[in-house]
Structures are given as structure tokens and as C-alpha cells.
């Protein structure tokens, strides 16, 4: 009889899948390892986060879940597209507050992603129609944007003078301070996807001859100065960074991505930041993956904090990467966009909603944004 009861108890106590095991990320106790990745949704009119984002983010919040907000511009030169949010003005800070509160009410942990597009911008998004800034004056020659489908036509940027770089470092610092004032739990510095910091990192873009160009150490100098400034402002325990050493999005490739990724991972250890979030080498565009023998494992081993991976993950390979110890957390983008209750669906191994790519970057406050159904809606 006792054996029978034990057997019944064992049946009801199902071992959670690796993605749904708890994890302690610094001072944050996460209930699972599925992260809402930073997703540009172009629904922040006039560069200000909107009330409809309250529902969007709260829908995707679970108690003890970790969310990274969409790329938010750090200054008036930072924006690279229409209707993306900022975090440099009083109005923008105030607009984020109810959104952050909604996430906190459901027990979520919410970081703000700090972004500067650099040369991946256009005159119309710049103050007084000026050229966008970069490490170079070479324009992006790619005909398609990083989603692999939208047409791209970028103007030549203006090369930052050496004495101007500290001003941009300071813009990141102030943006981090603003994010904390808006209530965010921390910030993620956007050093990936061919945007400003990545432009400095990559030797296919950075053609400078001052202390910010040439050697690997010099190319990493500006991004690491940003890390130091942000850490000094808000504390290392509230700072993460996103990197894509293997990607050449926005014409930002590197001749030795392994060396670049390792140098950055090791350098970041000096600042003791909370996490490093890297994009898998298999992602040849934002949405397309290909098989490759290249791996993030050397960077995972080198970095001493929490290691987050992103790039085309699903339930199966997400569980594998956690179970093997190759990552601590997995960021999901399109699947989370289309399935606000993604952790629940993974738990039940339930069918997923299909995402509609045509509405990723449209401006409707509901369609393709907050109207994806929850599991309960189907039953």
C-alpha cells in the first residue's frame, strides 16, 4: 500500500524541464530560465513609450520571470528608426514608469536596453537632419536591414572626433540613471547587431587611427568605457550587455570573432557585471539560422557572470543548452512575441501560436502586438 502511494506521488511530482528550473541571477531569484528578449516593435510614437506597452509587457510577465525591454535610445542622436522608445528626456522616463510598474505588479524583473544606432540611422531621425554618428564615415552598403527582408538605404555617417566619444559614454551613463528612475531593475547595454558599440568593436567597420581603432584592445575601448561608466553610476549588479561577435548585421563583421568575443568576455569580468547576453553564431540574419561549427562555449567558459544565449531557440534546443551547462538563461524573441504565455506552453508542451512577421514592425497598438491569444483562449 505504501509503495502504491509513493508511486502515485511520484507521478504527480513531475520533474520540470530544464528551462523551467529556478536560477539565482545575482540578487534576482528567477523562477525559470526563459527570458523575454529585447524586441523592437515600433509602437512608441514620437520616441515615447506608450500606454499600450503596459498590456504587452504585462502579458509576457510571470512571477520571477526576466524581461529585457526593447532597444531604447540614449540620446537625440541614438534613434535608428520610427517609433522606437527613448530614455533621455523627462517625458520618456515618465512614460516608462507605468509599464515597469505593471511588470513589477506581476512579480517580473525588468531591464531597460540602452541603445545607440550609430550609422544604422537616417537624417530624418537625427537632430536638425544631421548625418548619424559612427566610428567611421563609411555608410552601410547592405541592401537589406538586419531582418533580412526590409530594404535598407543608409546615408554616410559622420566620424566621431576623439574628444566627442566621452560625451557619448556620458549619454549612456545618464540613460542608465534615467532607467533606474523609471523603476527598471537594471539595464542591458546594447553592444550587438551592428549598432554604435558594435561598429567600434568590429574591424570590418572601425577604420580609426586613434586610441579607439586598430588593435583589438583599442576597438573594445569605447564599449568598455560605456560599461565602466554605467557600472559606476548604478552598480555592477544591475548591468548586463548584449554582444554579437559572430554576426555581420548592418555590415558589421569581424575577421576574428572568436578572439573578439573572448577578449570582451574576459574584459567584462574586471567590472563584475551581472550578465553577458550573446547571439548565437548560427544567426546569419536576425531571423535566419544556418548550421555552423562555431560556438559560444569559449565565451561562456571565460565569462564569470550569468551567461544568456539568444538566436533561434525553441523548446527542444533551449532545454538542451541549459541541461548541458552551455548557458544559464535563454532569450526568446519571436516565440515570446506570438505566445505571451510561452513558459506555460513549454511546461505543457502545448501547441504554439504562429507569429505574423508582417506585423513585427507595424505601428498598430493592438494588431500583432497584444492580440496573440493565451492558451486558455483556445480551450
PDB file of C-alpha atoms in Angstrom, residues 220-372:
ATOM      1  CA  UNK A 220      36.954  47.437 -27.422  1.00  0.00           C
ATOM      2  CA  UNK A 221      37.951  50.590 -25.525  1.00  0.00           C
ATOM      3  CA  UNK A 222      34.791  52.657 -26.130  1.00  0.00           C
ATOM      4  CA  UNK A 223      32.292  49.850 -25.321  1.00  0.00           C
ATOM      5  CA  UNK A 224      34.237  49.044 -22.149  1.00  0.00           C
ATOM      6  CA  UNK A 225      34.287  52.724 -21.179  1.00  0.00           C
ATOM      7  CA  UNK A 226      30.499  52.647 -21.505  1.00  0.00           C
ATOM      8  CA  UNK A 227      30.340  49.559 -19.265  1.00  0.00           C
ATOM      9  CA  UNK A 228      32.539  51.228 -16.633  1.00  0.00           C
ATOM     10  CA  UNK A 229      30.508  54.449 -16.656  1.00  0.00           C
ATOM     11  CA  UNK A 230      27.196  52.595 -16.308  1.00  0.00           C
ATOM     12  CA  UNK A 231      28.586  50.318 -13.571  1.00  0.00           C
ATOM     13  CA  UNK A 232      29.906  53.350 -11.673  1.00  0.00           C
ATOM     14  CA  UNK A 233      26.508  55.016 -11.954  1.00  0.00           C
ATOM     15  CA  UNK A 234      24.074  52.228 -10.990  1.00  0.00           C
ATOM     16  CA  UNK A 235      26.192  49.274  -9.733  1.00  0.00           C
ATOM     17  CA  UNK A 236      27.594  46.213 -11.500  1.00  0.00           C
ATOM     18  CA  UNK A 237      24.840  44.017 -10.049  1.00  0.00           C
ATOM     19  CA  UNK A 238      22.301  45.817 -12.238  1.00  0.00           C
ATOM     20  CA  UNK A 239      24.219  45.787 -15.547  1.00  0.00           C
ATOM     21  CA  UNK A 240      24.216  43.366 -18.478  1.00  0.00           C
ATOM     22  CA  UNK A 241      25.486  43.653 -22.032  1.00  0.00           C
ATOM     23  CA  UNK A 242      24.393  42.173 -25.357  1.00  0.00           C
ATOM     24  CA  UNK A 243      27.064  41.188 -27.887  1.00  0.00           C
ATOM     25  CA  UNK A 244      27.081  39.552 -31.330  1.00  0.00           C
ATOM     26  CA  UNK A 245      30.751  38.873 -32.178  1.00  0.00           C
ATOM     27  CA  UNK A 246      29.918  36.413 -34.973  1.00  0.00           C
ATOM     28  CA  UNK A 247      27.224  38.447 -36.720  1.00  0.00           C
ATOM     29  CA  UNK A 248      27.750  40.898 -39.548  1.00  0.00           C
ATOM     30  CA  UNK A 249      24.379  42.631 -39.255  1.00  0.00           C
ATOM     31  CA  UNK A 250      24.409  46.155 -40.665  1.00  0.00           C
ATOM     32  CA  UNK A 251      27.718  45.395 -42.418  1.00  0.00           C
ATOM     33  CA  UNK A 252      29.434  44.948 -39.056  1.00  0.00           C
ATOM     34  CA  UNK A 253      31.551  41.830 -39.406  1.00  0.00           C
ATOM     35  CA  UNK A 254      34.858  40.940 -37.790  1.00  0.00           C
ATOM     36  CA  UNK A 255      37.798  38.957 -39.178  1.00  0.00           C
ATOM     37  CA  UNK A 256      38.311  37.094 -35.873  1.00  0.00           C
ATOM     38  CA  UNK A 257      35.020  36.891 -33.945  1.00  0.00           C
ATOM     39  CA  UNK A 258      36.300  34.250 -31.502  1.00  0.00           C
ATOM     40  CA  UNK A 259      39.168  36.499 -30.372  1.00  0.00           C
ATOM     41  CA  UNK A 260      36.770  39.464 -30.136  1.00  0.00           C
ATOM     42  CA  UNK A 261      34.188  37.526 -28.110  1.00  0.00           C
ATOM     43  CA  UNK A 262      36.835  36.140 -25.753  1.00  0.00           C
ATOM     44  CA  UNK A 263      38.530  39.488 -25.231  1.00  0.00           C
ATOM     45  CA  UNK A 264      35.220  41.121 -24.369  1.00  0.00           C
ATOM     46  CA  UNK A 265      34.140  38.255 -22.055  1.00  0.00           C
ATOM     47  CA  UNK A 266      37.429  38.409 -20.162  1.00  0.00           C
ATOM     48  CA  UNK A 267      37.452  42.221 -20.018  1.00  0.00           C
ATOM     49  CA  UNK A 268      33.882  42.317 -18.695  1.00  0.00           C
ATOM     50  CA  UNK A 269      34.955  40.182 -15.732  1.00  0.00           C
ATOM     51  CA  UNK A 270      37.010  43.130 -14.461  1.00  0.00           C
ATOM     52  CA  UNK A 271      33.798  45.113 -13.948  1.00  0.00           C
ATOM     53  CA  UNK A 272      31.859  42.240 -12.334  1.00  0.00           C
ATOM     54  CA  UNK A 273      28.712  42.861 -14.360  1.00  0.00           C
ATOM     55  CA  UNK A 274      25.627  40.727 -13.827  1.00  0.00           C
ATOM     56  CA  UNK A 275      25.342  39.060 -17.212  1.00  0.00           C
ATOM     57  CA  UNK A 276      26.574  38.729 -20.768  1.00  0.00           C
ATOM     58  CA  UNK A 277      23.930  38.099 -23.431  1.00  0.00           C
ATOM     59  CA  UNK A 278      25.335  36.737 -26.711  1.00  0.00           C
ATOM     60  CA  UNK A 279      23.780  35.969 -30.070  1.00  0.00           C
ATOM     61  CA  UNK A 280      24.494  32.516 -31.458  1.00  0.00           C
ATOM     62  CA  UNK A 281      26.888  32.257 -34.454  1.00  0.00           C
ATOM     63  CA  UNK A 282      24.185  30.394 -36.396  1.00  0.00           C
ATOM     64  CA  UNK A 283      22.078  33.564 -36.831  1.00  0.00           C
ATOM     65  CA  UNK A 284      23.075  34.905 -40.262  1.00  0.00           C
ATOM     66  CA  UNK A 285      20.247  37.424 -40.163  1.00  0.00           C
ATOM     67  CA  UNK A 286      18.041  38.335 -37.233  1.00  0.00           C
ATOM     68  CA  UNK A 287      15.563  35.640 -38.258  1.00  0.00           C
ATOM     69  CA  UNK A 288      17.552  33.112 -40.296  1.00  0.00           C
ATOM     70  CA  UNK A 289      19.829  30.451 -38.927  1.00  0.00           C
ATOM     71  CA  UNK A 290      22.315  28.119 -40.545  1.00  0.00           C
ATOM     72  CA  UNK A 291      24.318  25.217 -39.154  1.00  0.00           C
ATOM     73  CA  UNK A 292      27.826  26.145 -38.044  1.00  0.00           C
ATOM     74  CA  UNK A 293      30.632  24.544 -36.061  1.00  0.00           C
ATOM     75  CA  UNK A 294      31.294  27.854 -34.336  1.00  0.00           C
ATOM     76  CA  UNK A 295      30.168  28.054 -30.735  1.00  0.00           C
ATOM     77  CA  UNK A 296      29.720  30.477 -27.846  1.00  0.00           C
ATOM     78  CA  UNK A 297      31.181  27.908 -25.443  1.00  0.00           C
ATOM     79  CA  UNK A 298      34.638  29.569 -25.166  1.00  0.00           C
ATOM     80  CA  UNK A 299      32.945  32.858 -24.171  1.00  0.00           C
ATOM     81  CA  UNK A 300      30.607  31.009 -21.800  1.00  0.00           C
ATOM     82  CA  UNK A 301      33.640  29.473 -20.060  1.00  0.00           C
ATOM     83  CA  UNK A 302      35.553  32.777 -19.963  1.00  0.00           C
ATOM     84  CA  UNK A 303      32.739  34.952 -18.555  1.00  0.00           C
ATOM     85  CA  UNK A 304      32.229  34.669 -14.799  1.00  0.00           C
ATOM     86  CA  UNK A 305      28.693  36.049 -14.508  1.00  0.00           C
ATOM     87  CA  UNK A 306      25.338  34.810 -15.825  1.00  0.00           C
ATOM     88  CA  UNK A 307      25.506  33.813 -19.484  1.00  0.00           C
ATOM     89  CA  UNK A 308      22.414  34.320 -21.657  1.00  0.00           C
ATOM     90  CA  UNK A 309      22.169  32.916 -25.201  1.00  0.00           C
ATOM     91  CA  UNK A 310      19.806  34.018 -27.970  1.00  0.00           C
ATOM     92  CA  UNK A 311      19.209  33.110 -31.568  1.00  0.00           C
ATOM     93  CA  UNK A 312      16.505  30.866 -32.979  1.00  0.00           C
ATOM     94  CA  UNK A 313      15.933  28.770 -29.865  1.00  0.00           C
ATOM     95  CA  UNK A 314      12.892  26.537 -29.395  1.00  0.00           C
ATOM     96  CA  UNK A 315      11.735  24.255 -26.572  1.00  0.00           C
ATOM     97  CA  UNK A 316      13.988  21.354 -27.513  1.00  0.00           C
ATOM     98  CA  UNK A 317      17.329  23.083 -28.057  1.00  0.00           C
ATOM     99  CA  UNK A 318      16.566  25.573 -25.280  1.00  0.00           C
ATOM    100  CA  UNK A 319      16.300  22.696 -22.829  1.00  0.00           C
ATOM    101  CA  UNK A 320      19.467  21.142 -24.264  1.00  0.00           C
ATOM    102  CA  UNK A 321      21.592  24.284 -23.884  1.00  0.00           C
ATOM    103  CA  UNK A 322      20.529  24.635 -20.224  1.00  0.00           C
ATOM    104  CA  UNK A 323      20.917  20.914 -19.425  1.00  0.00           C
ATOM    105  CA  UNK A 324      24.426  20.831 -20.931  1.00  0.00           C
ATOM    106  CA  UNK A 325      25.530  23.869 -18.913  1.00  0.00           C
ATOM    107  CA  UNK A 326      26.289  25.823 -22.089  1.00  0.00           C
ATOM    108  CA  UNK A 327      24.100  28.702 -20.851  1.00  0.00           C
ATOM    109  CA  UNK A 328      22.321  29.841 -17.705  1.00  0.00           C
ATOM    110  CA  UNK A 329      19.355  31.509 -19.426  1.00  0.00           C
ATOM    111  CA  UNK A 330      17.828  31.525 -22.925  1.00  0.00           C
ATOM    112  CA  UNK A 331      16.281  34.613 -24.503  1.00  0.00           C
ATOM    113  CA  UNK A 332      13.298  34.059 -26.787  1.00  0.00           C
ATOM    114  CA  UNK A 333      12.117  36.635 -29.301  1.00  0.00           C
ATOM    115  CA  UNK A 334       9.594  35.692 -31.966  1.00  0.00           C
ATOM    116  CA  UNK A 335       8.147  32.783 -29.971  1.00  0.00           C
ATOM    117  CA  UNK A 336       7.541  35.045 -26.955  1.00  0.00           C
ATOM    118  CA  UNK A 337       6.151  37.785 -29.181  1.00  0.00           C
ATOM    119  CA  UNK A 338       3.490  35.396 -30.514  1.00  0.00           C
ATOM    120  CA  UNK A 339       2.955  33.436 -27.283  1.00  0.00           C
ATOM    121  CA  UNK A 340       2.575  35.714 -24.264  1.00  0.00           C
ATOM    122  CA  UNK A 341       2.274  32.601 -22.076  1.00  0.00           C
ATOM    123  CA  UNK A 342       5.320  30.868 -23.587  1.00  0.00           C
ATOM    124  CA  UNK A 343       6.643  29.385 -20.297  1.00  0.00           C
ATOM    125  CA  UNK A 344       3.235  27.786 -19.652  1.00  0.00           C
ATOM    126  CA  UNK A 345       3.101  26.392 -23.188  1.00  0.00           C
ATOM    127  CA  UNK A 346       6.592  24.946 -22.829  1.00  0.00           C
ATOM    128  CA  UNK A 347       5.613  23.414 -19.488  1.00  0.00           C
ATOM    129  CA  UNK A 348       2.635  21.637 -21.066  1.00  0.00           C
ATOM    130  CA  UNK A 349       4.416  21.075 -24.385  1.00  0.00           C
ATOM    131  CA  UNK A 350       1.373  22.789 -25.897  1.00  0.00           C
ATOM    132  CA  UNK A 351       0.953  23.959 -29.465  1.00  0.00           C
ATOM    133  CA  UNK A 352       2.371  27.441 -30.167  1.00  0.00           C
ATOM    134  CA  UNK A 353       0.713  30.375 -31.909  1.00  0.00           C
ATOM    135  CA  UNK A 354       2.365  31.156 -35.230  1.00  0.00           C
ATOM    136  CA  UNK A 355       3.938  34.598 -35.392  1.00  0.00           C
ATOM    137  CA  UNK A 356       2.982  37.032 -38.133  1.00  0.00           C
ATOM    138  CA  UNK A 357       6.173  38.610 -39.412  1.00  0.00           C
ATOM    139  CA  UNK A 358       4.243  41.250 -41.367  1.00  0.00           C
ATOM    140  CA  UNK A 359       3.159  42.909 -38.087  1.00  0.00           C
ATOM    141  CA  UNK A 360       6.518  42.842 -36.257  1.00  0.00           C
ATOM    142  CA  UNK A 361       7.294  46.458 -37.112  1.00  0.00           C
ATOM    143  CA  UNK A 362       3.888  47.953 -37.865  1.00  0.00           C
ATOM    144  CA  UNK A 363       2.530  50.696 -35.622  1.00  0.00           C
ATOM    145  CA  UNK A 364      -0.892  49.365 -34.613  1.00  0.00           C
ATOM    146  CA  UNK A 365      -1.293  49.378 -30.815  1.00  0.00           C
ATOM    147  CA  UNK A 366      -3.197  46.067 -30.829  1.00  0.00           C
ATOM    148  CA  UNK A 367      -2.860  44.046 -34.039  1.00  0.00           C
ATOM    149  CA  UNK A 368       0.196  41.804 -33.977  1.00  0.00           C
ATOM    150  CA  UNK A 369       1.058  43.258 -30.581  1.00  0.00           C
ATOM    151  CA  UNK A 370      -1.369  42.456 -27.763  1.00  0.00           C
ATOM    152  CA  UNK A 371      -3.877  40.282 -29.666  1.00  0.00           C
ATOM    153  CA  UNK A 372      -1.974  36.973 -29.699  1.00  0.00           C
TER     154      UNK A 372
END
